[in-house]
Amino acid sequence: LPLLFQQTPPVPLDAHALASLPVPTTVGWGEASGAYRTVSRAAAALVPGARAIEIAGAGHLWPQQAQAAFAAFVATHLDAL
């Protein structure tokens, strides 16, 4: 519990912050992500030049449930830079 209280609070991300991201961005979400699909699409629409990708058959916890596939997804993003 002490480590929890020592964490730095996350930086809030609002529409202005997303619109001013200076880096190549890929927003991916799982096909079965429910409400996160809507949030992900909205975030991707705010980032200039962002790629928006829905991952077929994946859920919200895809990075944990399919680690190798997620790593390949990230590698593909990085290779495109």
Coordinates of C-alpha atoms in Angstrom, one line a residue:
L1 CA 0.0 0.0 0.0
P2 CA 2.8 2.5 0.7
L3 CA 4.0 2.2 -2.9
L4 CA 0.5 3.0 -4.2
F5 CA 0.6 6.3 -2.4
Q6 CA 4.1 7.1 -3.8
Q7 CA 3.0 6.9 -7.4
T8 CA 3.0 9.9 -9.6
P9 CA -0.6 10.8 -10.6
P10 CA -1.3 10.2 -14.3
V11 CA -1.1 13.1 -16.7
P12 CA -4.7 13.9 -17.7
L13 CA -5.4 13.4 -21.4
D14 CA -8.0 15.7 -22.9
A15 CA -8.9 16.6 -26.5
H16 CA -6.3 19.3 -26.7
A17 CA -3.5 17.0 -25.4
L18 CA -4.4 14.3 -27.9
A19 CA -4.6 16.8 -30.7
S20 CA -1.1 18.0 -30.0
L21 CA 0.7 14.7 -29.7
P22 CA 3.9 15.1 -31.7
V23 CA 4.6 11.4 -32.3
P24 CA 3.3 8.7 -34.7
T25 CA 0.3 7.1 -33.0
T26 CA -1.6 3.9 -33.5
V27 CA -4.7 3.3 -31.5
G28 CA -5.9 -0.3 -31.4
W29 CA -8.8 -1.8 -29.6
G30 CA -10.4 -5.2 -29.5
E31 CA -13.4 -6.1 -31.5
A32 CA -15.1 -7.2 -28.2
S33 CA -14.0 -4.2 -26.2
G34 CA -17.5 -2.8 -25.7
A35 CA -17.5 0.9 -24.6
Y36 CA -13.7 1.1 -25.0
R37 CA -14.2 0.8 -28.8
T38 CA -16.1 4.2 -28.8
V39 CA -13.5 5.9 -26.6
S40 CA -10.6 4.5 -28.7
R41 CA -12.2 5.7 -32.0
A42 CA -12.7 9.1 -30.5
A43 CA -9.1 9.3 -29.3
A44 CA -7.7 8.2 -32.6
A45 CA -9.8 10.8 -34.4
L46 CA -8.3 13.6 -32.2
V47 CA -4.6 12.6 -32.9
P48 CA -3.4 14.0 -36.2
G49 CA -2.4 11.2 -38.6
A50 CA -3.2 8.4 -36.1
R51 CA -3.9 5.0 -37.4
A52 CA -7.1 3.4 -35.9
I53 CA -7.2 -0.4 -35.9
E54 CA -9.8 -2.8 -34.6
I55 CA -8.3 -6.1 -33.7
A56 CA -10.6 -9.0 -34.7
G57 CA -11.5 -11.4 -32.0
A58 CA -9.7 -9.4 -29.3
G59 CA -11.2 -8.0 -26.1
H60 CA -10.2 -5.2 -23.8
L61 CA -7.4 -7.2 -22.1
W62 CA -5.9 -8.3 -25.4
P63 CA -2.3 -7.3 -24.3
Q64 CA -2.5 -9.7 -21.4
Q65 CA -4.5 -12.4 -23.1
A66 CA -2.4 -12.6 -26.3
Q67 CA 1.0 -11.3 -25.4
A68 CA 2.8 -12.5 -28.6
A69 CA 0.1 -11.1 -30.9
F70 CA 0.2 -7.8 -29.0
A71 CA 4.0 -7.6 -29.2
A72 CA 3.7 -8.3 -33.0
F73 CA 1.2 -5.4 -33.2
V74 CA 3.5 -3.0 -31.5
A75 CA 6.5 -4.2 -33.7
T76 CA 4.4 -3.5 -36.8
H77 CA 3.7 0.0 -35.5
L78 CA 7.4 0.6 -34.8
D79 CA 8.5 -0.9 -38.2
A80 CA 6.2 1.6 -40.0
L81 CA 8.0 4.6 -38.5

